[in-house]
């Protein structure tokens, strides 16, 4: 009887540890998710007004600093869903107005400069401080090329001429579609977006080709006169 009781206790302990492990993994995955996708109210970027430099927010940053401005995730505002940040600063000369960046924009830091990708437009911007507030400045093609040196730029103006044929090369398989015509690409995506031949990277206009493949850039509802599709053929 005692052996049976001990056995049941051991089974119960094993089950408890098993489920505890699952809960731990779930919490850890959730932390990974929230770190990749900023939460509303999360302090994320810090700008130093004297050095004109950006950095990732640190817990040691002072919310009342006269030199640093901290941006806190505010969410999306307006019908267009513009990405906004709440400005936290101790400098009274800088109005505490919400910072509007771009529609569904994705910000990233590189070399102490804060950049933003606008998925609606297939464009890149630099978030600059003009002495009073933060505003996005559109990057020229040459600046994007310097920012992503291991990528090849495909201009929309090239795609508008008809099917673009590119010779596939294992050494040169990373591409960025860049809008140089000023048109709207809202709800456009790359097809196939899940394929062993093609990998969509962190932004909707960046992809990597692993072998020859035919792709389309189109809206969810398909091709139309108002919203044409664009084709790229990667050939051997």
PDB file of N, CA and C in Angstrom, residues 2-85:
ATOM      1  N   UNK A   2       1.940   1.217   0.864  1.00  0.00           N
ATOM      2  CA  UNK A   2       2.828   2.370   0.931  1.00  0.00           C
ATOM      3  C   UNK A   2       3.568   2.576  -0.388  1.00  0.00           C
ATOM      4  N   UNK A   3       3.984   1.453  -1.029  1.00  0.00           N
ATOM      5  CA  UNK A   3       4.693   1.558  -2.301  1.00  0.00           C
ATOM      6  C   UNK A   3       3.803   2.197  -3.369  1.00  0.00           C
ATOM      7  N   UNK A   4       2.511   1.784  -3.336  1.00  0.00           N
ATOM      8  CA  UNK A   4       1.569   2.333  -4.300  1.00  0.00           C
ATOM      9  C   UNK A   4       1.369   3.824  -4.071  1.00  0.00           C
ATOM     10  N   UNK A   5       1.309   4.219  -2.798  1.00  0.00           N
ATOM     11  CA  UNK A   5       1.125   5.626  -2.441  1.00  0.00           C
ATOM     12  C   UNK A   5       2.324   6.448  -2.891  1.00  0.00           C
ATOM     13  N   UNK A   6       3.536   5.920  -2.633  1.00  0.00           N
ATOM     14  CA  UNK A   6       4.761   6.617  -3.022  1.00  0.00           C
ATOM     15  C   UNK A   6       4.825   6.768  -4.541  1.00  0.00           C
ATOM     16  N   UNK A   7       4.426   5.710  -5.234  1.00  0.00           N
ATOM     17  CA  UNK A   7       4.430   5.748  -6.697  1.00  0.00           C
ATOM     18  C   UNK A   7       3.489   6.831  -7.212  1.00  0.00           C
ATOM     19  N   UNK A   8       2.307   6.944  -6.632  1.00  0.00           N
ATOM     20  CA  UNK A   8       1.334   7.951  -7.047  1.00  0.00           C
ATOM     21  C   UNK A   8       1.852   9.362  -6.788  1.00  0.00           C
ATOM     22  N   UNK A   9       2.542   9.518  -5.636  1.00  0.00           N
ATOM     23  CA  UNK A   9       3.106  10.825  -5.310  1.00  0.00           C
ATOM     24  C   UNK A   9       4.178  11.219  -6.332  1.00  0.00           C
ATOM     25  N   UNK A  10       5.035  10.254  -6.696  1.00  0.00           N
ATOM     26  CA  UNK A  10       6.075  10.525  -7.681  1.00  0.00           C
ATOM     27  C   UNK A  10       5.480  10.912  -9.024  1.00  0.00           C
ATOM     28  N   UNK A  11       4.415  10.203  -9.429  1.00  0.00           N
ATOM     29  CA  UNK A  11       3.742  10.526 -10.687  1.00  0.00           C
ATOM     30  C   UNK A  11       3.182  11.935 -10.638  1.00  0.00           C
ATOM     31  N   UNK A  12       2.558  12.282  -9.511  1.00  0.00           N
ATOM     32  CA  UNK A  12       1.972  13.614  -9.358  1.00  0.00           C
ATOM     33  C   UNK A  12       3.043  14.700  -9.444  1.00  0.00           C
ATOM     34  N   UNK A  13       4.202  14.449  -8.797  1.00  0.00           N
ATOM     35  CA  UNK A  13       5.296  15.422  -8.823  1.00  0.00           C
ATOM     36  C   UNK A  13       5.814  15.610 -10.246  1.00  0.00           C
ATOM     37  N   UNK A  14       5.955  14.506 -10.990  1.00  0.00           N
ATOM     38  CA  UNK A  14       6.423  14.574 -12.377  1.00  0.00           C
ATOM     39  C   UNK A  14       5.462  15.385 -13.229  1.00  0.00           C
ATOM     40  N   UNK A  15       4.149  15.139 -13.047  1.00  0.00           N
ATOM     41  CA  UNK A  15       3.135  15.865 -13.811  1.00  0.00           C
ATOM     42  C   UNK A  15       3.191  17.358 -13.510  1.00  0.00           C
ATOM     43  N   UNK A  16       3.364  17.700 -12.210  1.00  0.00           N
ATOM     44  CA  UNK A  16       3.423  19.107 -11.811  1.00  0.00           C
ATOM     45  C   UNK A  16       4.618  19.800 -12.458  1.00  0.00           C
ATOM     46  N   UNK A  17       5.790  19.139 -12.415  1.00  0.00           N
ATOM     47  CA  UNK A  17       6.989  19.718 -13.031  1.00  0.00           C
ATOM     48  C   UNK A  17       6.837  19.858 -14.541  1.00  0.00           C
ATOM     49  N   UNK A  18       6.127  18.889 -15.149  1.00  0.00           N
ATOM     50  CA  UNK A  18       5.922  18.930 -16.592  1.00  0.00           C
ATOM     51  C   UNK A  18       5.117  20.160 -16.987  1.00  0.00           C
ATOM     52  N   UNK A  19       3.996  20.365 -16.300  1.00  0.00           N
ATOM     53  CA  UNK A  19       3.151  21.518 -16.628  1.00  0.00           C
ATOM     54  C   UNK A  19       3.819  22.838 -16.241  1.00  0.00           C
ATOM     55  N   UNK A  20       4.607  22.824 -15.168  1.00  0.00           N
ATOM     56  CA  UNK A  20       5.338  24.029 -14.783  1.00  0.00           C
ATOM     57  C   UNK A  20       6.325  24.427 -15.877  1.00  0.00           C
ATOM     58  N   UNK A  21       6.965  23.406 -16.468  1.00  0.00           N
ATOM     59  CA  UNK A  21       7.890  23.665 -17.566  1.00  0.00           C
ATOM     60  C   UNK A  21       7.193  24.265 -18.760  1.00  0.00           C
ATOM     61  N   UNK A  22       5.985  23.751 -19.074  1.00  0.00           N
ATOM     62  CA  UNK A  22       5.216  24.293 -20.188  1.00  0.00           C
ATOM     63  C   UNK A  22       4.855  25.746 -19.953  1.00  0.00           C
ATOM     64  N   UNK A  23       4.436  26.070 -18.726  1.00  0.00           N
ATOM     65  CA  UNK A  23       4.077  27.441 -18.392  1.00  0.00           C
ATOM     66  C   UNK A  23       5.278  28.365 -18.497  1.00  0.00           C
ATOM     67  N   UNK A  24       6.455  27.867 -18.078  1.00  0.00           N
ATOM     68  CA  UNK A  24       7.677  28.672 -18.165  1.00  0.00           C
ATOM     69  C   UNK A  24       8.033  28.973 -19.609  1.00  0.00           C
ATOM     70  N   UNK A  25       7.933  27.943 -20.451  1.00  0.00           N
ATOM     71  CA  UNK A  25       8.222  28.146 -21.868  1.00  0.00           C
ATOM     72  C   UNK A  25       7.245  29.114 -22.493  1.00  0.00           C
ATOM     73  N   UNK A  26       5.955  29.018 -22.064  1.00  0.00           N
ATOM     74  CA  UNK A  26       4.937  29.914 -22.595  1.00  0.00           C
ATOM     75  C   UNK A  26       5.232  31.349 -22.217  1.00  0.00           C
ATOM     76  N   UNK A  27       5.628  31.570 -20.952  1.00  0.00           N
ATOM     77  CA  UNK A  27       5.956  32.916 -20.494  1.00  0.00           C
ATOM     78  C   UNK A  27       7.170  33.458 -21.228  1.00  0.00           C
ATOM     79  N   UNK A  28       8.167  32.563 -21.435  1.00  0.00           N
ATOM     80  CA  UNK A  28       9.374  33.000 -22.119  1.00  0.00           C
ATOM     81  C   UNK A  28       9.070  33.365 -23.562  1.00  0.00           C
ATOM     82  N   UNK A  29       8.225  32.563 -24.224  1.00  0.00           N
ATOM     83  CA  UNK A  29       7.837  32.880 -25.599  1.00  0.00           C
ATOM     84  C   UNK A  29       7.082  34.180 -25.664  1.00  0.00           C
ATOM     85  N   UNK A  30       6.234  34.415 -24.659  1.00  0.00           N
ATOM     86  CA  UNK A  30       5.469  35.656 -24.615  1.00  0.00           C
ATOM     87  C   UNK A  30       6.388  36.856 -24.451  1.00  0.00           C
ATOM     88  N   UNK A  31       7.455  36.691 -23.613  1.00  0.00           N
ATOM     89  CA  UNK A  31       8.423  37.757 -23.424  1.00  0.00           C
ATOM     90  C   UNK A  31       9.158  38.039 -24.725  1.00  0.00           C
ATOM     91  N   UNK A  32       9.521  36.973 -25.453  1.00  0.00           N
ATOM     92  CA  UNK A  32      10.190  37.146 -26.736  1.00  0.00           C
ATOM     93  C   UNK A  32       9.291  37.897 -27.702  1.00  0.00           C
ATOM     94  N   UNK A  33       7.999  37.587 -27.679  1.00  0.00           N
ATOM     95  CA  UNK A  33       7.045  38.231 -28.592  1.00  0.00           C
ATOM     96  C   UNK A  33       6.919  39.709 -28.274  1.00  0.00           C
ATOM     97  N   UNK A  34       6.775  40.018 -26.974  1.00  0.00           N
ATOM     98  CA  UNK A  34       6.584  41.411 -26.603  1.00  0.00           C
ATOM     99  C   UNK A  34       7.853  42.221 -26.818  1.00  0.00           C
ATOM    100  N   UNK A  35       9.026  41.574 -26.724  1.00  0.00           N
ATOM    101  CA  UNK A  35      10.251  42.312 -26.964  1.00  0.00           C
ATOM    102  C   UNK A  35      10.411  42.625 -28.448  1.00  0.00           C
ATOM    103  N   UNK A  36       9.874  41.729 -29.300  1.00  0.00           N
ATOM    104  CA  UNK A  36       9.947  41.965 -30.744  1.00  0.00           C
ATOM    105  C   UNK A  36       8.886  42.964 -31.190  1.00  0.00           C
ATOM    106  N   UNK A  37       7.747  42.974 -30.505  1.00  0.00           N
ATOM    107  CA  UNK A  37       6.647  43.881 -30.840  1.00  0.00           C
ATOM    108  C   UNK A  37       6.368  44.763 -29.623  1.00  0.00           C
ATOM    109  N   UNK A  38       6.837  46.009 -29.644  1.00  0.00           N
ATOM    110  CA  UNK A  38       6.711  46.898 -28.486  1.00  0.00           C
ATOM    111  C   UNK A  38       5.271  47.010 -27.984  1.00  0.00           C
ATOM    112  N   UNK A  39       5.121  47.064 -26.689  1.00  0.00           N
ATOM    113  CA  UNK A  39       3.809  47.200 -26.061  1.00  0.00           C
ATOM    114  C   UNK A  39       3.437  48.672 -25.938  1.00  0.00           C
ATOM    115  N   UNK A  40       2.140  48.936 -25.879  1.00  0.00           N
ATOM    116  CA  UNK A  40       1.668  50.289 -25.628  1.00  0.00           C
ATOM    117  C   UNK A  40       2.175  50.732 -24.261  1.00  0.00           C
ATOM    118  N   UNK A  41       2.782  51.902 -24.195  1.00  0.00           N
ATOM    119  CA  UNK A  41       3.328  52.404 -22.938  1.00  0.00           C
ATOM    120  C   UNK A  41       4.782  52.052 -22.717  1.00  0.00           C
ATOM    121  N   UNK A  42       5.354  51.226 -23.596  1.00  0.00           N
ATOM    122  CA  UNK A  42       6.753  50.834 -23.440  1.00  0.00           C
ATOM    123  C   UNK A  42       7.676  51.953 -23.899  1.00  0.00           C
ATOM    124  N   UNK A  43       8.665  52.288 -23.079  1.00  0.00           N
ATOM    125  CA  UNK A  43       9.678  53.268 -23.458  1.00  0.00           C
ATOM    126  C   UNK A  43      10.692  52.549 -24.338  1.00  0.00           C
ATOM    127  N   UNK A  44      10.977  53.112 -25.501  1.00  0.00           N
ATOM    128  CA  UNK A  44      11.749  52.339 -26.464  1.00  0.00           C
ATOM    129  C   UNK A  44      12.937  53.077 -27.072  1.00  0.00           C
ATOM    130  N   UNK A  45      12.821  54.394 -27.340  1.00  0.00           N
ATOM    131  CA  UNK A  45      13.921  55.130 -27.960  1.00  0.00           C
ATOM    132  C   UNK A  45      14.297  56.330 -27.097  1.00  0.00           C
ATOM    133  N   UNK A  46      15.610  56.633 -27.047  1.00  0.00           N
ATOM    134  CA  UNK A  46      16.101  57.813 -26.331  1.00  0.00           C
ATOM    135  C   UNK A  46      16.973  58.640 -27.278  1.00  0.00           C
ATOM    136  N   UNK A  47      16.687  59.937 -27.338  1.00  0.00           N
ATOM    137  CA  UNK A  47      17.430  60.842 -28.211  1.00  0.00           C
ATOM    138  C   UNK A  47      18.171  61.862 -27.367  1.00  0.00           C
ATOM    139  N   UNK A  48      19.492  62.017 -27.608  1.00  0.00           N
ATOM    140  CA  UNK A  48      20.282  63.019 -26.909  1.00  0.00           C
ATOM    141  C   UNK A  48      20.371  64.275 -27.762  1.00  0.00           C
ATOM    142  N   UNK A  49      19.849  65.391 -27.236  1.00  0.00           N
ATOM    143  CA  UNK A  49      19.768  66.630 -28.009  1.00  0.00           C
ATOM    144  C   UNK A  49      21.123  67.279 -28.235  1.00  0.00           C
ATOM    145  N   UNK A  50      22.086  67.049 -27.325  1.00  0.00           N
ATOM    146  CA  UNK A  50      23.412  67.656 -27.476  1.00  0.00           C
ATOM    147  C   UNK A  50      24.243  66.925 -28.522  1.00  0.00           C
ATOM    148  N   UNK A  51      24.196  65.588 -28.487  1.00  0.00           N
ATOM    149  CA  UNK A  51      24.999  64.788 -29.409  1.00  0.00           C
ATOM    150  C   UNK A  51      24.254  64.479 -30.710  1.00  0.00           C
ATOM    151  N   UNK A  52      22.943  64.744 -30.715  1.00  0.00           N
ATOM    152  CA  UNK A  52      22.099  64.415 -31.867  1.00  0.00           C
ATOM    153  C   UNK A  52      22.219  62.924 -32.202  1.00  0.00           C
ATOM    154  N   UNK A  53      22.120  62.098 -31.163  1.00  0.00           N
ATOM    155  CA  UNK A  53      22.266  60.651 -31.316  1.00  0.00           C
ATOM    156  C   UNK A  53      21.093  59.915 -30.683  1.00  0.00           C
ATOM    157  N   UNK A  54      20.706  58.817 -31.315  1.00  0.00           N
ATOM    158  CA  UNK A  54      19.667  57.940 -30.785  1.00  0.00           C
ATOM    159  C   UNK A  54      20.310  56.729 -30.120  1.00  0.00           C
ATOM    160  N   UNK A  55      19.573  56.149 -29.193  1.00  0.00           N
ATOM    161  CA  UNK A  55      19.983  54.881 -28.595  1.00  0.00           C
ATOM    162  C   UNK A  55      18.740  54.141 -28.115  1.00  0.00           C
ATOM    163  N   UNK A  56      18.886  52.861 -27.838  1.00  0.00           N
ATOM    164  CA  UNK A  56      17.796  52.103 -27.241  1.00  0.00           C
ATOM    165  C   UNK A  56      17.573  52.606 -25.816  1.00  0.00           C
ATOM    166  N   UNK A  57      16.322  52.689 -25.401  1.00  0.00           N
ATOM    167  CA  UNK A  57      16.014  53.153 -24.052  1.00  0.00           C
ATOM    168  C   UNK A  57      16.617  52.227 -23.008  1.00  0.00           C
ATOM    169  N   UNK A  58      17.206  52.824 -21.978  1.00  0.00           N
ATOM    170  CA  UNK A  58      17.771  52.077 -20.865  1.00  0.00           C
ATOM    171  C   UNK A  58      17.039  52.443 -19.576  1.00  0.00           C
ATOM    172  N   UNK A  59      16.965  51.501 -18.659  1.00  0.00           N
ATOM    173  CA  UNK A  59      16.308  51.761 -17.377  1.00  0.00           C
ATOM    174  C   UNK A  59      17.016  52.868 -16.602  1.00  0.00           C
ATOM    175  N   UNK A  60      18.264  53.127 -16.954  1.00  0.00           N
ATOM    176  CA  UNK A  60      19.021  54.183 -16.283  1.00  0.00           C
ATOM    177  C   UNK A  60      18.732  55.572 -16.859  1.00  0.00           C
ATOM    178  N   UNK A  61      18.015  55.636 -17.978  1.00  0.00           N
ATOM    179  CA  UNK A  61      17.684  56.935 -18.569  1.00  0.00           C
ATOM    180  C   UNK A  61      16.718  57.708 -17.671  1.00  0.00           C
ATOM    181  N   UNK A  62      16.964  59.001 -17.536  1.00  0.00           N
ATOM    182  CA  UNK A  62      16.179  59.853 -16.648  1.00  0.00           C
ATOM    183  C   UNK A  62      15.025  60.504 -17.407  1.00  0.00           C
ATOM    184  N   UNK A  63      13.802  60.251 -16.952  1.00  0.00           N
ATOM    185  CA  UNK A  63      12.620  60.826 -17.592  1.00  0.00           C
ATOM    186  C   UNK A  63      12.590  62.355 -17.504  1.00  0.00           C
ATOM    187  N   UNK A  64      13.330  62.920 -16.560  1.00  0.00           N
ATOM    188  CA  UNK A  64      13.333  64.367 -16.363  1.00  0.00           C
ATOM    189  C   UNK A  64      14.620  65.014 -16.865  1.00  0.00           C
ATOM    190  N   UNK A  65      15.378  64.281 -17.657  1.00  0.00           N
ATOM    191  CA  UNK A  65      16.642  64.806 -18.176  1.00  0.00           C
ATOM    192  C   UNK A  65      16.408  66.018 -19.075  1.00  0.00           C
ATOM    193  N   UNK A  66      17.323  66.990 -19.014  1.00  0.00           N
ATOM    194  CA  UNK A  66      17.245  68.166 -19.878  1.00  0.00           C
ATOM    195  C   UNK A  66      17.980  67.936 -21.200  1.00  0.00           C
ATOM    196  N   UNK A  67      18.706  66.840 -21.281  1.00  0.00           N
ATOM    197  CA  UNK A  67      19.481  66.531 -22.482  1.00  0.00           C
ATOM    198  C   UNK A  67      18.851  65.421 -23.320  1.00  0.00           C
ATOM    199  N   UNK A  68      18.186  64.477 -22.666  1.00  0.00           N
ATOM    200  CA  UNK A  68      17.624  63.323 -23.356  1.00  0.00           C
ATOM    201  C   UNK A  68      16.118  63.433 -23.508  1.00  0.00           C
ATOM    202  N   UNK A  69      15.631  62.992 -24.653  1.00  0.00           N
ATOM    203  CA  UNK A  69      14.188  62.896 -24.893  1.00  0.00           C
ATOM    204  C   UNK A  69      13.857  61.423 -25.084  1.00  0.00           C
ATOM    205  N   UNK A  70      12.902  60.932 -24.323  1.00  0.00           N
ATOM    206  CA  UNK A  70      12.507  59.525 -24.372  1.00  0.00           C
ATOM    207  C   UNK A  70      11.176  59.399 -25.102  1.00  0.00           C
ATOM    208  N   UNK A  71      11.107  58.463 -26.038  1.00  0.00           N
ATOM    209  CA  UNK A  71       9.870  58.204 -26.762  1.00  0.00           C
ATOM    210  C   UNK A  71       9.240  56.922 -26.229  1.00  0.00           C
ATOM    211  N   UNK A  72       7.965  57.023 -25.894  1.00  0.00           N
ATOM    212  CA  UNK A  72       7.197  55.913 -25.349  1.00  0.00           C
ATOM    213  C   UNK A  72       6.117  55.516 -26.352  1.00  0.00           C
ATOM    214  N   UNK A  73       5.949  54.221 -26.575  1.00  0.00           N
ATOM    215  CA  UNK A  73       4.978  53.743 -27.556  1.00  0.00           C
ATOM    216  C   UNK A  73       3.580  54.214 -27.180  1.00  0.00           C
ATOM    217  N   UNK A  74       2.950  54.899 -28.112  1.00  0.00           N
ATOM    218  CA  UNK A  74       1.614  55.446 -27.878  1.00  0.00           C
ATOM    219  C   UNK A  74       0.545  54.613 -28.580  1.00  0.00           C
ATOM    220  N   UNK A  75       0.906  54.025 -29.706  1.00  0.00           N
ATOM    221  CA  UNK A  75      -0.082  53.216 -30.427  1.00  0.00           C
ATOM    222  C   UNK A  75      -0.346  53.794 -31.802  1.00  0.00           C
ATOM    223  N   UNK A  76      -1.572  53.673 -32.250  1.00  0.00           N
ATOM    224  CA  UNK A  76      -1.940  54.157 -33.577  1.00  0.00           C
ATOM    225  C   UNK A  76      -3.027  55.210 -33.430  1.00  0.00           C
ATOM    226  N   UNK A  77      -2.858  56.295 -34.159  1.00  0.00           N
ATOM    227  CA  UNK A  77      -3.806  57.404 -34.074  1.00  0.00           C
ATOM    228  C   UNK A  77      -4.349  57.741 -35.465  1.00  0.00           C
ATOM    229  N   UNK A  78      -5.588  58.186 -35.490  1.00  0.00           N
ATOM    230  CA  UNK A  78      -6.188  58.631 -36.745  1.00  0.00           C
ATOM    231  C   UNK A  78      -6.678  57.480 -37.593  1.00  0.00           C
ATOM    232  N   UNK A  79      -7.424  57.819 -38.640  1.00  0.00           N
ATOM    233  CA  UNK A  79      -7.985  56.803 -39.531  1.00  0.00           C
ATOM    234  C   UNK A  79      -6.905  56.046 -40.287  1.00  0.00           C
ATOM    235  N   UNK A  80      -5.765  56.700 -40.503  1.00  0.00           N
ATOM    236  CA  UNK A  80      -4.691  56.054 -41.244  1.00  0.00           C
ATOM    237  C   UNK A  80      -3.857  55.106 -40.419  1.00  0.00           C
ATOM    238  N   UNK A  81      -4.071  55.076 -39.103  1.00  0.00           N
ATOM    239  CA  UNK A  81      -3.306  54.178 -38.263  1.00  0.00           C
ATOM    240  C   UNK A  81      -1.843  54.577 -38.156  1.00  0.00           C
ATOM    241  N   UNK A  82      -1.569  55.858 -37.975  1.00  0.00           N
ATOM    242  CA  UNK A  82      -0.189  56.318 -37.889  1.00  0.00           C
ATOM    243  C   UNK A  82       0.455  55.854 -36.582  1.00  0.00           C
ATOM    244  N   UNK A  83       1.693  55.368 -36.691  1.00  0.00           N
ATOM    245  CA  UNK A  83       2.448  54.972 -35.510  1.00  0.00           C
ATOM    246  C   UNK A  83       2.808  56.233 -34.725  1.00  0.00           C
ATOM    247  N   UNK A  84       2.499  56.247 -33.435  1.00  0.00           N
ATOM    248  CA  UNK A  84       2.775  57.431 -32.625  1.00  0.00           C
ATOM    249  C   UNK A  84       3.538  57.062 -31.362  1.00  0.00           C
ATOM    250  N   UNK A  85       4.320  58.024 -30.898  1.00  0.00           N
ATOM    251  CA  UNK A  85       5.067  57.875 -29.656  1.00  0.00           C
ATOM    252  C   UNK A  85       4.749  59.051 -28.754  1.00  0.00           C
TER     253      UNK A  85
END
